[in-house]
Coordinates of N, CA, C and O and ligand atoms in Angstrom, one line a residue:
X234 N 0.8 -1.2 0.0 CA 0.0 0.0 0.0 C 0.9 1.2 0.0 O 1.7 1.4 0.9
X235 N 0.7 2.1 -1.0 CA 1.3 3.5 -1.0 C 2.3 3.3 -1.8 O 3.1 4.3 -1.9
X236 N 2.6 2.1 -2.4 CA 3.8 2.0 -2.7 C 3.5 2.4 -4.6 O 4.3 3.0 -5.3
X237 N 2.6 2.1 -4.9 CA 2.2 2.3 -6.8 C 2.4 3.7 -6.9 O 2.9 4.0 -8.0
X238 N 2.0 4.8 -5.9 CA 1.7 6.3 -7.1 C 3.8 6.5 -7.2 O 4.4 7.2 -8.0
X239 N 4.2 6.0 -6.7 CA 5.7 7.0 -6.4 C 6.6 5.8 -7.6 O 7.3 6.1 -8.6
X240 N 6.4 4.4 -7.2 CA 7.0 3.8 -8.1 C 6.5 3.7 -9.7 O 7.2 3.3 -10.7
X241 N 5.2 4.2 -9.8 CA 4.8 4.4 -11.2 C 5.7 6.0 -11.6 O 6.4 6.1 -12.6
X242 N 5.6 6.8 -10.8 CA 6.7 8.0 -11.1 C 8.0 7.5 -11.4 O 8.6 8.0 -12.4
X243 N 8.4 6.7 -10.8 CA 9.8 6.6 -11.2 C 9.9 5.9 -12.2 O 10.9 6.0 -12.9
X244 N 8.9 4.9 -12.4 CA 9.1 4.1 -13.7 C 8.8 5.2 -14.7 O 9.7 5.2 -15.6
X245 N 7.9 6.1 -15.0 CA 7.6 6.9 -15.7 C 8.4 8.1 -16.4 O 8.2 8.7 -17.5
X246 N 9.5 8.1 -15.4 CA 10.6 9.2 -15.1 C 11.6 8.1 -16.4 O 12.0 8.5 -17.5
X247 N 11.7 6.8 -15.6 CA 12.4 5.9 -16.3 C 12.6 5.6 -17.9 O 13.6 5.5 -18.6
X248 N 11.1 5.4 -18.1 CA 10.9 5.0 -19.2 C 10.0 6.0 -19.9 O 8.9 5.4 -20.1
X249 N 10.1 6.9 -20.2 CA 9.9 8.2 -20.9 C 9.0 7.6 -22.3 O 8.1 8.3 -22.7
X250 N 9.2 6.6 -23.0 CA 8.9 6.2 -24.2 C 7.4 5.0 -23.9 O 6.8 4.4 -24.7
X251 N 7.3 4.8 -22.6 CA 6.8 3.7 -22.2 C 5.4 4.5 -21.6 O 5.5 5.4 -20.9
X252 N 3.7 4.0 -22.1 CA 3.0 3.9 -21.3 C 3.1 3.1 -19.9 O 3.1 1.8 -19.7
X253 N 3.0 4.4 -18.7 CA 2.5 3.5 -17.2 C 1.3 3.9 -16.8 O 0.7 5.0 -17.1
X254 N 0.9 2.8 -15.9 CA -0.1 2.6 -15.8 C -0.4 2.2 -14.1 O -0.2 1.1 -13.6
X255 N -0.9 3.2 -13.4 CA -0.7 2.8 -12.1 C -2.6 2.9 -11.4 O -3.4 3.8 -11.6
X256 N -2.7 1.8 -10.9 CA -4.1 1.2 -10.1 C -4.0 1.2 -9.1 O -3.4 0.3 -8.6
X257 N -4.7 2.3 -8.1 CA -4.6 2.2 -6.5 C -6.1 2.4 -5.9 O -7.1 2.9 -6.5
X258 N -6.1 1.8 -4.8 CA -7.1 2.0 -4.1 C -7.1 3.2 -3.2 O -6.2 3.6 -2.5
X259 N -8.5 3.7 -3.2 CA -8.2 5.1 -2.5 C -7.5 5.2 -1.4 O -6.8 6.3 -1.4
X260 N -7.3 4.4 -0.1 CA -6.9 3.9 0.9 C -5.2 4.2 0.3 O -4.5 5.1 0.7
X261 N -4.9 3.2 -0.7 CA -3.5 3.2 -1.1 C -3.2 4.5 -1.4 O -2.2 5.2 -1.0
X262 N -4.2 4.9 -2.3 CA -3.8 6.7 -3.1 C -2.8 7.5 -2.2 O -1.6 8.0 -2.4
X263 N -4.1 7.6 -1.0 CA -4.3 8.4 -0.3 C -2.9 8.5 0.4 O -2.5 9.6 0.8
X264 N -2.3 7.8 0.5 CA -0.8 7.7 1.2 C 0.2 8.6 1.1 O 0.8 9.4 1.9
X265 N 0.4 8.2 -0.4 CA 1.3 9.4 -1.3 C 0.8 10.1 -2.5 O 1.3 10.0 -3.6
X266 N -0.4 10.8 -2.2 CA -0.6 11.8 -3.5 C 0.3 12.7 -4.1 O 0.4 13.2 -5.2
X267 N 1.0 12.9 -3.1 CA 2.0 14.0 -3.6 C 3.1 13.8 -4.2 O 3.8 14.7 -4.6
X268 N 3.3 12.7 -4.3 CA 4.4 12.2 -4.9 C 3.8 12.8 -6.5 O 4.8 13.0 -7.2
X269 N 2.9 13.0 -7.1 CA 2.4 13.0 -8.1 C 2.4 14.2 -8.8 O 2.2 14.5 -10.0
X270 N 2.9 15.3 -7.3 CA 3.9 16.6 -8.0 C 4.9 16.3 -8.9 O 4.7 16.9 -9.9
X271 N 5.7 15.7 -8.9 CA 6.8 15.2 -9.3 C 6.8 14.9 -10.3 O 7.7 14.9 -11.0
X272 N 5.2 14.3 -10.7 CA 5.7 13.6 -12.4 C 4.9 15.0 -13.2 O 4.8 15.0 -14.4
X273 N 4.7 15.8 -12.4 CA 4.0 17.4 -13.2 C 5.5 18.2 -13.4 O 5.7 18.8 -14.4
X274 N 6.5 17.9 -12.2 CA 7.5 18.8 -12.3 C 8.4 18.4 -13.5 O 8.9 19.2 -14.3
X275 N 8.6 17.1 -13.4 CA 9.6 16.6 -15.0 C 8.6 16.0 -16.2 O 8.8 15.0 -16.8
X276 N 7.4 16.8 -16.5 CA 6.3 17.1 -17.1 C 6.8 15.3 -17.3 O 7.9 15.2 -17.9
X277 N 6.2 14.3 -16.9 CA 6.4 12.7 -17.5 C 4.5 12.4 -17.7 O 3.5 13.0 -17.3
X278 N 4.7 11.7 -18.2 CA 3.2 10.9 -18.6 C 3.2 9.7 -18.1 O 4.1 8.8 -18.2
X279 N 1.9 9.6 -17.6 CA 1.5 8.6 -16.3 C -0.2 8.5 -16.0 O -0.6 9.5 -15.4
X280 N -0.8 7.7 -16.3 CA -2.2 7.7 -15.5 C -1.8 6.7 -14.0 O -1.0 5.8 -13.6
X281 N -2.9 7.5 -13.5 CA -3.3 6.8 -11.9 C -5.0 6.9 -12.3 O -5.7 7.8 -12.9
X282 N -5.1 5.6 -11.7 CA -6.3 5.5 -11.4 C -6.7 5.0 -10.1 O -6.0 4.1 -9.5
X283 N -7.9 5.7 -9.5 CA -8.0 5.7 -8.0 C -9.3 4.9 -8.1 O -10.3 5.2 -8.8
X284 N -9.3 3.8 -7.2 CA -10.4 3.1 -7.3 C -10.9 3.4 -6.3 O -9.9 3.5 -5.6
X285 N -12.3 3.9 -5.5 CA -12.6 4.8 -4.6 C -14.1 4.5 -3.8 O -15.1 5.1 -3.9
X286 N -13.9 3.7 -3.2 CA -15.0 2.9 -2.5 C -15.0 3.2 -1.0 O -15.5 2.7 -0.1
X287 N -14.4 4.2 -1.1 CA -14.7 5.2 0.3 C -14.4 4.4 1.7 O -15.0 4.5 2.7
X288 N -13.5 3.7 1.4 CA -13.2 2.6 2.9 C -12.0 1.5 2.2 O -11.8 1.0 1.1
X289 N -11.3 1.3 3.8 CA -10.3 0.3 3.4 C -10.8 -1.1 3.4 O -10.6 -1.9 4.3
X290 N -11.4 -1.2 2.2 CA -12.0 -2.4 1.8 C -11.4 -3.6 2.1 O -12.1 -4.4 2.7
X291 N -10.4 -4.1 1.9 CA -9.8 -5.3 2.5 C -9.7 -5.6 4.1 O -9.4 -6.6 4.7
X292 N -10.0 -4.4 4.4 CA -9.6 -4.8 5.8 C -11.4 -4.3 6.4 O -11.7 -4.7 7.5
X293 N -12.1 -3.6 5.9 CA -13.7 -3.9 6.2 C -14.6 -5.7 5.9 O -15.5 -6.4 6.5
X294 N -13.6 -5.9 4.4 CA -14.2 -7.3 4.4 C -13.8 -8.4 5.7 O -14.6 -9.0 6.4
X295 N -12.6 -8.5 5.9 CA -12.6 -8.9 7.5 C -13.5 -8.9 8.7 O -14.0 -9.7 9.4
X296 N -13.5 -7.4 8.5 CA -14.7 -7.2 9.6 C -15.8 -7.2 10.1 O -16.4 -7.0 11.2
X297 N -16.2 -7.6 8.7 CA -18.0 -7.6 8.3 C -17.7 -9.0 8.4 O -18.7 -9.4 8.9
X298 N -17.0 -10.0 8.2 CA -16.6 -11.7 8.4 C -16.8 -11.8 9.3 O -18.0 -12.2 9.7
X299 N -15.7 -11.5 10.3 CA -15.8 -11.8 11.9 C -16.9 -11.3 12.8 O -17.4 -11.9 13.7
X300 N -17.1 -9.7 12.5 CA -18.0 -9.5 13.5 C -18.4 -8.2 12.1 O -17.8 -7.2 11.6
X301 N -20.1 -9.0 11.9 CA -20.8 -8.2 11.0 C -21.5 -6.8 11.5 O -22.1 -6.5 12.6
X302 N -21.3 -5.9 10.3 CA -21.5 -5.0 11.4 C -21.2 -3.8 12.0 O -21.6 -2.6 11.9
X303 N -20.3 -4.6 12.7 CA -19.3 -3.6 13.8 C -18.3 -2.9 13.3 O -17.2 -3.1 13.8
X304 N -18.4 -2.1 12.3 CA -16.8 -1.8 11.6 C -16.1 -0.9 12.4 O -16.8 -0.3 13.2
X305 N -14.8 -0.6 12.4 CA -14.0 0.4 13.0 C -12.9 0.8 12.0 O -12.1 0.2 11.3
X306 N -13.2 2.3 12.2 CA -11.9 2.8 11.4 C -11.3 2.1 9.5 O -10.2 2.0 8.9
X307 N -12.5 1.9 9.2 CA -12.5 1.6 7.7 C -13.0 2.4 7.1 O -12.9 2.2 5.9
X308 N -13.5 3.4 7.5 CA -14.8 4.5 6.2 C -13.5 5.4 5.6 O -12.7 5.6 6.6
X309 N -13.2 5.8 4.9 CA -12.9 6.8 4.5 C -13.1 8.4 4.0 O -12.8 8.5 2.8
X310 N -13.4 9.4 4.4 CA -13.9 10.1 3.9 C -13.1 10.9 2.2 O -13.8 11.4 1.3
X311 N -11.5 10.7 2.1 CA -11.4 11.0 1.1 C -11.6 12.9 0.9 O -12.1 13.8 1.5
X312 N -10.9 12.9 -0.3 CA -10.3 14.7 -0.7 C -11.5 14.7 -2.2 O -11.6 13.7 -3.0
X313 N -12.0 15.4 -2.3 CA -11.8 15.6 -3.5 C -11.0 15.3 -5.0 O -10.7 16.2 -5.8
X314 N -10.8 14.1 -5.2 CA -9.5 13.4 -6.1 C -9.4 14.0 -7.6 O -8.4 13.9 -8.3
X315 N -10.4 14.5 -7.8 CA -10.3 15.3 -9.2 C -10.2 16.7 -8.9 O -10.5 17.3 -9.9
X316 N -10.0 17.4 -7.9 CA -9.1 18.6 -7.5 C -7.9 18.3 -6.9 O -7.0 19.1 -7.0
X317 N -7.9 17.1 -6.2 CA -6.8 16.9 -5.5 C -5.7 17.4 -7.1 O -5.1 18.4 -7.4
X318 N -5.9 15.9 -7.9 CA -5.1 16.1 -8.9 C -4.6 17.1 -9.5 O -3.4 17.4 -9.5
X319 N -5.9 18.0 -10.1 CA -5.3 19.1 -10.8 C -4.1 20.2 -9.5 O -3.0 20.8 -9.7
X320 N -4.8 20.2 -8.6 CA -3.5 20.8 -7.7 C -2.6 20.5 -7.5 O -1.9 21.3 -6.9
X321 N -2.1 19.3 -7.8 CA -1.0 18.9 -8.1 C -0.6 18.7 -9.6 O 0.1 17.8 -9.8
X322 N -0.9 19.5 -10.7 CA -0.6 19.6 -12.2 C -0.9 18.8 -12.5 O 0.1 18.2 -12.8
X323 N -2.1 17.9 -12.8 CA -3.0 17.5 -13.7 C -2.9 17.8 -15.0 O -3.4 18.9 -15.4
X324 N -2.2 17.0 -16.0 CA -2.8 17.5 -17.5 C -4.3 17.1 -17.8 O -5.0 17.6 -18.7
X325 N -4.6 16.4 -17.0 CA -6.4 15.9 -17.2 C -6.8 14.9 -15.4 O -6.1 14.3 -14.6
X326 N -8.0 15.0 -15.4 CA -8.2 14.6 -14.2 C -10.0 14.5 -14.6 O -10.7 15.5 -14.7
X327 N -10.3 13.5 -14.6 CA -12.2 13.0 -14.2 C -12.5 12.3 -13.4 O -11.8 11.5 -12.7
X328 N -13.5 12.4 -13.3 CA -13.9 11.2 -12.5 C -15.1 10.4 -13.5 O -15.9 10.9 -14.3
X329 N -14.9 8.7 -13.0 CA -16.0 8.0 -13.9 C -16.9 6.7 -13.0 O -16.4 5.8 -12.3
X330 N -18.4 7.0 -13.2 CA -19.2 6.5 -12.3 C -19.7 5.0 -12.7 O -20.2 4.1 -12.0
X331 N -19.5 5.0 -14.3 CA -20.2 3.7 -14.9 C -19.1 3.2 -15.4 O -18.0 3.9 -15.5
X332 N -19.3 2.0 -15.9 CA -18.2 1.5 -17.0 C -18.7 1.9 -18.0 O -17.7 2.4 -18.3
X333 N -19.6 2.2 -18.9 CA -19.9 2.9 -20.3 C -19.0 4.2 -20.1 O -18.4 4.5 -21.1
X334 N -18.9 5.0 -19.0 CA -18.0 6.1 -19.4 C -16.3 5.5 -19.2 O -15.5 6.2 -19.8
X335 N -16.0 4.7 -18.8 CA -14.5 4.6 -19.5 C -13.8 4.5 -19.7 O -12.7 4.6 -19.1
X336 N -14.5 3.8 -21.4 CA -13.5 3.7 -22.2 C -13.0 5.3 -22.8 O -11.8 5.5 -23.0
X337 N -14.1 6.2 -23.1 CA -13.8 7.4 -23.5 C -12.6 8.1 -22.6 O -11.6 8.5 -23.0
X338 N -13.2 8.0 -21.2 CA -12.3 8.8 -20.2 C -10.6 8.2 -20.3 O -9.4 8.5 -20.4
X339 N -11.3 7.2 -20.1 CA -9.3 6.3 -20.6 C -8.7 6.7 -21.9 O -7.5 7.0 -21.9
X340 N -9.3 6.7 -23.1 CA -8.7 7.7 -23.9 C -8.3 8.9 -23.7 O -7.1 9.2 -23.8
X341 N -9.4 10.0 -23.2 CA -8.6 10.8 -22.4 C -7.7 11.3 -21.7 O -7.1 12.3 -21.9
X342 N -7.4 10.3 -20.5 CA -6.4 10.1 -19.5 C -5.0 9.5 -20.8 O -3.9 10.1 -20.8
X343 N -5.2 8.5 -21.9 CA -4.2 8.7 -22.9 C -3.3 9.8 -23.7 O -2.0 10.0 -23.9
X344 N -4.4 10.6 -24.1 CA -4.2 11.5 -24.6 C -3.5 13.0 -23.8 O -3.1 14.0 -24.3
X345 N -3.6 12.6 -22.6 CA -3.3 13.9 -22.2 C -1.5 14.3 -22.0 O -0.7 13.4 -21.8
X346 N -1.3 15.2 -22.0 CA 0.6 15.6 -22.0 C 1.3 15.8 -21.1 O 2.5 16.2 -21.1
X347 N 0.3 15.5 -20.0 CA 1.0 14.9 -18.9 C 0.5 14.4 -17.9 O -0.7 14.3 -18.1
X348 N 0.8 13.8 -16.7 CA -0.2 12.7 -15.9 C -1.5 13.3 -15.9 O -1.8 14.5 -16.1
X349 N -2.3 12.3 -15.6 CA -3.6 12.0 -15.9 C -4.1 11.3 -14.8 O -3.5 10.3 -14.3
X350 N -5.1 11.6 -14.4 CA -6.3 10.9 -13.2 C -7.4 10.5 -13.4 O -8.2 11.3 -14.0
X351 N -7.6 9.2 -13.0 CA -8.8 8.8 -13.0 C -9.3 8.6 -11.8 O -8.7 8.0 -11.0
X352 N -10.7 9.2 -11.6 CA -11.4 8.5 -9.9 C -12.1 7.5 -10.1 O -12.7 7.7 -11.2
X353 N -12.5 6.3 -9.7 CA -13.4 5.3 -10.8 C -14.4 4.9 -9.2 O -14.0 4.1 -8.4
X354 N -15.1 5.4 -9.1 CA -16.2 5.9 -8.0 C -16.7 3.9 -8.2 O -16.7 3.3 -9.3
X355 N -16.9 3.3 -7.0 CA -17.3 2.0 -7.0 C -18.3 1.9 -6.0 O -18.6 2.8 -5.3
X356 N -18.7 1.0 -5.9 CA -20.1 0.1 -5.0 C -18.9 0.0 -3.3 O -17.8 -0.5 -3.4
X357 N -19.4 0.5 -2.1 CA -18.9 0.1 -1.2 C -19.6 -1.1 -0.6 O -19.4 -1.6 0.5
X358 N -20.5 -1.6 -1.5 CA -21.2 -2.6 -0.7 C -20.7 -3.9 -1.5 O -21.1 -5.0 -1.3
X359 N -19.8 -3.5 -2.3 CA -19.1 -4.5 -3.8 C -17.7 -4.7 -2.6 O -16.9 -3.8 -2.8
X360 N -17.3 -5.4 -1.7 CA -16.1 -5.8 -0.5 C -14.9 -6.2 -1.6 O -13.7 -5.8 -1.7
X361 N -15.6 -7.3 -2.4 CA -14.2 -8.0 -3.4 C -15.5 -8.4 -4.9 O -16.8 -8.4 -5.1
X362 N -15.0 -8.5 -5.3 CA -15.3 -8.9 -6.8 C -16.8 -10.4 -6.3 O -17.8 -10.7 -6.9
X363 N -16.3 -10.9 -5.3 CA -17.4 -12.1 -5.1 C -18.1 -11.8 -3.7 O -19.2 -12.3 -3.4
X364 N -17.7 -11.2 -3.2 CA -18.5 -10.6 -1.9 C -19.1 -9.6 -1.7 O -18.5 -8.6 -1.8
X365 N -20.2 -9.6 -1.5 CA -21.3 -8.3 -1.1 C -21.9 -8.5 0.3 O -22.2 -9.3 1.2
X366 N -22.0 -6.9 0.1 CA -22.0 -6.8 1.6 C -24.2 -6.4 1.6 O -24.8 -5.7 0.8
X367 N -24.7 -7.0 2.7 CA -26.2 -6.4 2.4 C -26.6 -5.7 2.9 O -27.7 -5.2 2.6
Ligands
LIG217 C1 1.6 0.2 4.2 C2 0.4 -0.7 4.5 N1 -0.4 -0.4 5.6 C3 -1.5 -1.2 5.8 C4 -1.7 -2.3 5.1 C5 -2.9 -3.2 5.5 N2 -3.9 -3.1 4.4 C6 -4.1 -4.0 3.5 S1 -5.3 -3.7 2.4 C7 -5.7 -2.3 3.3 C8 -6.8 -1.4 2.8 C9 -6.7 -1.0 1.4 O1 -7.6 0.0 1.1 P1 -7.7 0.6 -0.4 O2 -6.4 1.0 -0.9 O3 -8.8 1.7 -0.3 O4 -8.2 -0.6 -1.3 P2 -9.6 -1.5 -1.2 O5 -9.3 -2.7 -0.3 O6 -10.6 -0.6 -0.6 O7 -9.8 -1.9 -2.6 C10 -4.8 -2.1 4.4 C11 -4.9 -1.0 5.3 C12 -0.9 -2.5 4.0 N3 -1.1 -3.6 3.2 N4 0.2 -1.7 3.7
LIG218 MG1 -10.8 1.5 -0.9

């Protein structure tokens, strides 16, 4: 955790000719946003995408296992992530609520001339891909 936005910068820094491609969970994001100055300051191209389910999901599904319910200290409340971005030099920054929006928006986040943000807004009641929470 925390470890994708800074090492996608450096690979990005690295590999100049190379699409990267970094996937974090808001929980993870949230760690090191700011590292993401850095890929604005040596203008590099990079998408992040923030998966954003408003709680540290892996460790809520636990909790809702063992003792349903009762959660502690998993909610997240979370920044603003498509301002966060651009305040930290954003060449592009959206957010996307369905999968019909994006494929477009990921072109966009392609297209843009320098890092790129995605917030990809998810089901908090979606725990893991096979578990739901009721
Ligand atoms: C540095 C660090 N701290 C704590 C953990 C324990 N941990 C594992 S998953 C998780 C929550 C992850 O939340 P998020 O990034 O929002 O992803 P989600 O599970 O919601 O998809 C935590 C705190 C960890 N793996 N690494
Ligand atoms: Mg999360």
């Amino acid at each position: 955790m925390g470890y994708g936005v800074p090492a996608a910068v450096a690979a990005a820094l690295r590999y100049r000719d190379r699409e990267v491609l970094c996937v974090a969970g808001d929980g993870c994001f949230l760690m090191y946003p700011q590292e993401l100055a850095t890929a604005a300051a040596h203008n590099v191209r990079l998408i992040t995408i923030v998966v954003n389910n408003g709680m540290y999901g892996t460790i809520r599904m636990h909790q809702e296992n063992r003792y349903p319910g009762r959660i502690s200290g998993t909610q997240l409340a979370g920044p603003n992530y498509v301002a966060l971005a651009n305040s930290l030099g954003a060449a592009h920054a959206e957010q996307v609520r369905t999968a019909e929006e994006f494929p477009a928006a990921f072109a966009r986040a392609r297209s843009a001339k320098g890092f790129a943000l995605i917030e990809l807004v998810t089901d908090p009641k979606q725990v893991t891909p096979v578990m739901r929470l009721k």
